[in-house]
């Protein structure tokens, strides 16, 4: 067996080495191809420069003569010097590229050191409870880092200040804090003179999407900042399959992996460019030659807007979206604001009218009011606000282009950052008939995001900005629900999950495989015990990424280690691509409560902060409806929990388990109450109301007693037990009988009390 085990380990080691060798060969081949392409491009550029210099020298040559010969010799010397300098520059660039390729190849051979993580402290935040044991890894020169040189800690989200992360970005790993362990020797800069960086790696659970990428965010200067990152993997068994890494220089770092919109980065200079987005190649920026004199860095992000999102917006804003047919993706173009010497063109995709192939023409909607636009020849560009032609019955479709300065909006009280949406009526819109590609020309670069609408002539452009804000909000918000399950073999073990609604079936299956297959009682409480999604599942709610929810125990159920008078409060954050699950052991708060039931009942109350419109108290008389947006705590779900009672606890279930006996000093005795119960059993609930016995107690009595006589008697005993000793029971009961429609019983009780008093005055033995 030991020999077989040794051979198996040797085989696995050889397979791992072979896989690593193949990966290294592939990397070398790719780098060689890139170097060859760069060299060919440099040679072509040098050849172009040389031809330009020769042409300039020929043009500067003069006529024959001593002056002309002198000028020709001078120009020849200048061209020779220029060629020598260009050749030297090419050699330096080639040497630098070769050195960089060699350094990168050496860095690729650095083997990662995987580090396990511990929790930062005892926190009520359950977001990091499902974190992997392998929390991060370090890729540095061999021998420079040991596993015990660093301390890796998982930071709860309520302590990580995740508010500065853009609202549309999704966390796909735990927040990890890495720092040197005590006074241990860390030699990150080893492995070569001048090497001052290393690679920090995080495992992630991001789903593959064409429009999104996974990057590493580093917490620096009080906010989270994106770092250049690359997808990678670690060929070790038992580790997560997908990792993302970034190059950093510090040994103390706080980082998290984030799934965000894919960013295309490129530069534009004097030669011009035609750049297509990696998300959608129909989105294209064309900059002609000599449009710029300097080099400008550009970025493009594409946020797709599908037909289902547009359908939701139309259902939410039916009046504002009247006449809206289709819309394009939201395109974020980031650049330094700079004028161009020649117009640049931006093309993108705008879906055609799905209702039919009507003849479309370029342009945008007219002014508010829905007047039709003037007729122009097909293919001719129009401004974004064409002249209106009254009394026109033409059914053409228009294109409305809207823009908003700044980055994507940030969630917060009081609105969104980065400016507001407005119609770009100063730009010329171009569209080829019958195709879904539109474009516009501009002579200035902006830091702006824009979107286009295909509309009918009756569309009101004054509502377009509100539609854009609704689209952004809908893309940021997600539909989620809470799921509560208990272990069937031990109902005190509870699991509460906060999940995206689309993952409900998968989550229920995972909980069932883990033993959490008891869903409690159908019907539930509020909207959380048994909504439209089934028992133990709350109603769907709209949530944002990293939104915080507070969980509190209510009723007769608390956490097992809690103080009954001060139950704990737990925190759960919503992350659409991570497990948001809380597993607890619960127990009853008071074992002597809920005696009428065969189980203890309670619920988890879920609250969160929501934006609410409040009237301004000191508003001026001219604007009495002025409001302000404030954040208030609101209950979004109540999840029912039931724990069965033990046999000992079930023995004290009935209210009459311990017989109640009292000695009466008036005519209201136990025998009289028993006889009275037989007389009022048909209408005892009305009498209970007059005696101020609570409806809740009456409902318990009806559940625990079978006959109406017994129910009436239990009600009368309950009334006697809660009545103070000095109260006049005869007077109170007589008034209640009169009010309940039993005046004859009240009269007989008064006569019986009068006779009892006479006997007591005469000295007769009342008993």
XYZ file of C-alpha atoms in Angstrom, residues 80-469:
390
model
C 22.210 60.637 -41.345
C 22.112 61.895 -37.756
C 18.361 61.386 -37.607
C 18.709 57.834 -38.933
C 21.455 57.090 -36.396
C 19.354 58.489 -33.537
C 16.309 56.521 -34.710
C 18.374 53.338 -34.938
C 19.772 53.923 -31.445
C 16.262 54.571 -30.136
C 15.018 51.338 -31.724
C 17.859 49.417 -30.127
C 17.110 50.914 -26.716
C 13.420 50.109 -27.072
C 14.209 46.566 -28.188
C 16.584 46.072 -25.260
C 14.001 47.449 -22.818
C 11.297 45.190 -24.288
C 13.617 42.168 -24.067
C 14.514 43.014 -20.467
C 10.838 43.428 -19.561
C 9.968 40.123 -21.242
C 12.794 38.362 -19.409
C 11.711 39.859 -16.086
C 8.092 38.878 -16.720
C 9.161 35.364 -17.654
C 11.153 35.120 -14.421
C 8.152 36.378 -12.432
C 5.958 33.729 -14.025
C 8.141 31.076 -12.397
C 7.463 32.444 -8.898
C 5.501 29.834 -6.999
C 2.561 31.093 -4.889
C 2.436 30.726 -1.102
C -1.152 30.100 0.033
C -2.248 31.621 3.353
C -5.171 30.612 5.562
C -7.297 33.271 7.250
C -8.765 33.942 10.665
C -11.665 36.206 11.631
C -10.802 39.754 12.666
C -12.824 39.566 15.898
C -16.041 38.273 17.349
C -18.491 40.084 15.070
C -22.223 39.673 14.465
C -21.671 40.138 10.738
C -22.360 36.838 8.998
C -21.014 37.869 5.589
C -17.597 36.277 6.128
C -18.872 33.064 7.679
C -18.748 31.158 4.382
C -15.228 32.229 3.435
C -12.793 29.673 2.111
C -9.916 28.534 4.293
C -7.482 29.603 1.538
C -8.151 33.335 1.782
C -5.229 34.694 -0.281
C -1.838 33.848 -1.776
C 1.488 35.598 -2.339
C 3.607 35.128 -5.446
C 7.184 36.257 -4.766
C 10.738 35.062 -5.513
C 11.498 31.582 -4.206
C 12.527 31.689 -0.569
C 11.541 35.328 -0.053
C 8.223 34.527 1.711
C 7.242 31.833 4.197
C 3.652 31.075 5.297
C 4.361 32.200 8.869
C 5.750 35.575 7.750
C 2.266 37.020 7.254
C -0.989 37.221 9.159
C -4.113 36.955 7.004
C -7.405 38.196 8.488
C -10.972 38.226 7.171
C -12.625 41.586 7.844
C -16.440 41.713 8.346
C -18.206 43.953 5.865
C -19.631 46.205 8.580
C -16.024 47.088 9.486
C -14.631 47.309 5.932
C -16.103 50.675 4.809
C -17.456 49.258 1.539
C -19.534 52.383 0.876
C -16.892 53.833 -1.480
C -17.175 50.861 -3.879
C -19.380 51.820 -6.885
C -22.966 50.569 -6.435
C -22.967 48.313 -9.504
C -19.790 46.422 -8.517
C -20.277 42.985 -6.934
C -18.056 41.490 -4.247
C -16.829 38.005 -5.188
C -14.491 37.355 -2.248
C -14.134 38.219 1.396
C -12.353 41.372 2.512
C -8.798 40.268 3.392
C -6.290 42.188 5.497
C -2.665 41.070 5.060
C 0.108 42.269 7.365
C 3.493 41.008 8.553
C 3.279 38.627 11.501
C 5.036 40.305 14.419
C 8.758 40.870 13.860
C 9.146 38.179 11.219
C 11.646 38.812 8.422
C 9.889 39.566 5.110
C 12.155 39.883 2.063
C 9.760 40.781 -0.726
C 12.481 42.715 -2.526
C 14.712 39.662 -2.872
C 15.352 37.770 -6.088
C 17.302 40.462 -7.880
C 18.627 43.958 -7.367
C 16.029 46.644 -7.937
C 13.005 44.326 -7.677
C 10.447 46.104 -5.527
C 7.113 44.405 -6.192
C 5.267 41.140 -5.647
C 1.897 39.624 -6.590
C -1.106 39.412 -4.284
C -3.738 36.793 -5.220
C -7.363 36.351 -4.125
C -9.752 33.450 -4.869
C -13.125 34.506 -6.245
C -16.508 33.065 -7.181
C -17.460 35.377 -10.072
C -19.600 34.027 -12.872
C -18.270 34.405 -16.394
C -20.009 37.281 -18.181
C -18.947 38.970 -21.396
C -19.633 42.491 -20.119
C -17.910 42.105 -16.742
C -14.425 41.444 -15.391
C -12.908 40.595 -12.013
C -10.391 42.987 -10.488
C -8.759 43.624 -7.117
C -9.685 46.673 -5.051
C -7.110 47.975 -2.542
C -8.075 50.148 0.430
C -5.856 53.221 0.241
C -6.217 56.787 1.557
C -9.580 56.083 3.150
C -11.288 54.621 0.062
C -11.286 51.587 -2.225
C -9.281 51.960 -5.434
C -9.143 49.646 -8.448
C -5.783 48.094 -9.313
C -4.658 46.575 -12.652
C -5.468 42.889 -12.296
C -5.328 39.633 -14.222
C -7.134 36.306 -13.982
C -4.942 33.351 -12.978
C -5.076 29.932 -11.317
C -3.062 27.766 -8.917
C -2.311 24.161 -9.846
C -2.835 22.662 -6.398
C -5.463 20.193 -5.301
C -8.053 21.338 -2.798
C -7.795 25.030 -3.727
C -10.361 27.259 -5.464
C -10.247 27.053 -9.244
C -10.295 30.753 -10.049
C -7.980 33.489 -8.743
C -7.261 37.118 -9.547
C -3.918 38.809 -8.891
C -2.444 42.301 -8.835
C 1.051 43.722 -8.509
C 1.733 45.706 -5.320
C 4.760 46.940 -3.411
C 3.569 47.151 0.213
C 3.604 44.273 2.702
C 0.480 45.515 4.517
C -2.635 45.573 2.380
C -6.435 45.321 2.650
C -8.009 43.957 -0.531
C -11.155 42.426 -1.991
C -12.035 40.867 -5.353
C -14.795 42.707 -7.215
C -16.751 41.841 -10.347
C -17.380 45.037 -12.330
C -18.186 46.262 -15.804
C -15.333 45.504 -18.197
C -13.151 48.538 -18.879
C -11.427 48.944 -22.255
C -8.300 51.118 -21.930
C -6.485 52.585 -24.933
C -4.641 55.717 -26.073
C -5.364 58.098 -28.927
C -2.718 60.298 -30.537
C -1.790 62.010 -33.754
C -1.955 58.853 -35.970
C -5.629 58.400 -35.040
C -7.402 55.144 -34.228
C -10.480 53.037 -34.860
C -11.224 51.232 -31.594
C -14.048 48.715 -31.041
C -15.297 47.675 -27.615
C -14.387 44.181 -26.427
C -17.943 43.795 -25.090
C -19.728 44.737 -28.320
C -17.693 45.381 -31.484
C -20.548 47.466 -32.864
C -19.569 50.143 -30.331
C -16.728 51.895 -32.113
C -14.768 55.138 -31.673
C -13.133 56.498 -34.842
C -10.516 59.251 -34.485
C -9.069 60.467 -37.814
C -5.393 61.207 -38.327
C -4.117 64.575 -37.080
C -7.259 65.089 -34.958
C -5.067 65.343 -31.836
C -1.609 66.718 -31.263
C -1.002 64.909 -27.948
C -1.569 61.405 -26.607
C -4.791 60.982 -24.578
C -5.772 57.960 -22.456
C -9.314 56.706 -23.057
C -11.631 54.189 -21.358
C -14.960 52.711 -22.469
C -17.418 50.777 -20.305
C -20.627 49.217 -21.612
C -23.666 48.516 -19.412
C -26.110 46.380 -21.454
C -29.822 47.204 -21.140
C -31.914 44.213 -22.184
C -35.564 44.148 -23.225
C -36.744 42.810 -19.837
C -35.265 45.828 -18.052
C -36.996 48.165 -20.503
C -40.278 46.308 -19.952
C -39.980 46.838 -16.186
C -39.347 50.555 -16.706
C -42.404 50.801 -18.960
C -44.564 49.151 -16.293
C -43.227 51.520 -13.617
C -43.501 54.704 -15.732
C -46.296 54.097 -18.268
C -47.001 57.786 -18.883
C -43.368 58.870 -19.192
C -42.441 56.002 -21.542
C -45.342 56.563 -23.936
C -43.828 56.438 -27.409
C -40.559 54.767 -26.304
C -39.673 51.800 -28.541
C -36.117 50.618 -27.773
C -32.974 51.854 -26.076
C -29.249 51.260 -26.424
C -26.702 50.217 -23.822
C -25.364 52.787 -21.377
C -21.866 53.667 -22.618
C -19.344 55.321 -20.300
C -16.597 57.146 -22.229
C -13.880 58.606 -19.988
C -11.342 61.083 -21.301
C -9.727 64.401 -20.533
C -11.990 67.166 -21.821
C -10.184 68.209 -24.992
C -11.151 69.770 -28.303
C -10.204 67.890 -31.469
C -8.932 69.422 -34.709
C -11.136 67.126 -36.774
C -14.542 65.550 -35.915
C -14.483 62.112 -34.283
C -17.249 59.555 -34.773
C -18.886 57.343 -32.142
C -20.975 54.433 -33.468
C -23.091 52.095 -31.338
C -26.000 49.673 -31.614
C -29.625 50.783 -31.173
C -32.206 47.983 -31.695
C -34.831 48.458 -34.371
C -38.518 48.712 -33.603
C -39.607 45.166 -32.644
C -43.211 45.867 -33.689
C -42.333 46.054 -37.383
C -39.971 47.436 -40.007
C -41.209 51.006 -40.272
C -39.181 53.478 -42.229
C -36.821 55.230 -39.830
C -34.768 58.321 -40.312
C -32.017 60.004 -38.303
C -32.873 62.688 -35.806
C -34.354 62.958 -32.346
C -37.749 63.722 -30.930
C -39.143 67.179 -31.187
C -40.099 69.463 -28.355
C -42.445 68.405 -25.581
C -45.911 68.093 -27.012
C -45.238 65.478 -29.664
C -45.240 67.446 -32.893
C -43.945 65.525 -35.896
C -40.582 66.400 -37.409
C -39.826 67.779 -40.829
C -39.122 65.363 -43.653
C -35.538 65.050 -44.843
C -33.752 62.862 -47.347
C -32.686 59.404 -46.136
C -29.158 59.295 -44.752
C -28.866 63.024 -44.214
C -27.851 63.907 -40.614
C -30.216 65.961 -38.506
C -29.718 67.837 -35.302
C -31.068 66.319 -32.143
C -34.037 68.680 -32.142
C -35.560 69.031 -35.616
C -38.114 71.625 -36.524
C -41.691 70.641 -35.822
C -44.272 70.508 -38.604
C -47.832 70.882 -37.324
C -50.689 68.857 -38.788
C -48.298 66.138 -39.997
C -49.526 62.552 -39.960
C -46.172 61.005 -40.733
C -45.364 57.922 -38.626
C -41.557 58.184 -38.690
C -39.382 57.050 -35.795
C -36.809 59.315 -34.192
C -33.607 58.870 -32.231
C -33.022 60.725 -28.957
C -29.467 60.928 -27.606
C -28.970 61.690 -23.905
C -25.790 62.270 -21.920
C -24.706 62.665 -18.313
C -21.348 64.042 -17.215
C -19.217 62.058 -14.765
C -18.921 58.457 -13.657
C -21.712 56.058 -12.786
C -24.163 57.251 -10.183
C -23.503 56.693 -6.463
C -26.286 55.613 -4.119
C -27.024 57.933 -1.251
C -29.572 60.182 0.389
C -30.324 63.161 -1.706
C -29.850 61.798 -5.224
C -27.090 60.607 -7.490
C -23.630 61.948 -8.143
C -22.011 62.791 -11.442
C -24.552 65.233 -12.897
C -27.994 64.715 -14.400
C -29.210 63.366 -17.732
C -30.070 65.779 -20.527
C -30.832 65.643 -24.251
C -27.736 66.275 -26.404
C -29.464 68.392 -29.014
C -26.207 69.979 -30.258
C -24.910 66.733 -31.814
C -25.650 65.393 -35.293
C -27.172 61.894 -35.324
C -26.482 59.606 -38.299
C -28.249 56.345 -39.101
C -28.228 54.120 -42.137
C -31.783 53.055 -43.069
C -32.709 49.491 -42.171
C -29.728 48.939 -39.856
C -29.462 49.070 -36.086
C -26.222 51.091 -36.001
C -26.399 54.807 -35.187
C -23.620 57.323 -34.642
C -22.822 60.913 -33.898
C -19.947 63.283 -34.614
C -18.284 65.553 -32.078
C -15.270 67.839 -31.928
C -14.656 67.475 -28.203
C -13.823 64.610 -25.842
C -15.852 64.414 -22.612
C -15.962 62.380 -19.423
C -19.522 61.324 -20.083
C -21.924 58.417 -20.263
C -24.688 58.391 -22.866
C -27.683 56.390 -24.028
C -29.955 56.554 -27.088
C -33.731 56.002 -27.377
C -35.695 55.027 -30.454
C -39.039 56.780 -30.060
C -42.208 57.793 -31.837
C -42.918 61.453 -32.651
C -45.329 61.778 -29.698
C -42.584 60.936 -27.168
C -42.070 63.734 -24.612
C -38.352 64.477 -24.271
C -38.925 66.260 -20.948
C -39.394 62.848 -19.310
C -36.277 61.268 -20.857
C -33.989 62.154 -17.934
C -36.347 60.472 -15.464
C -36.405 57.329 -17.628
C -32.582 57.237 -17.634
C -32.447 57.530 -13.843
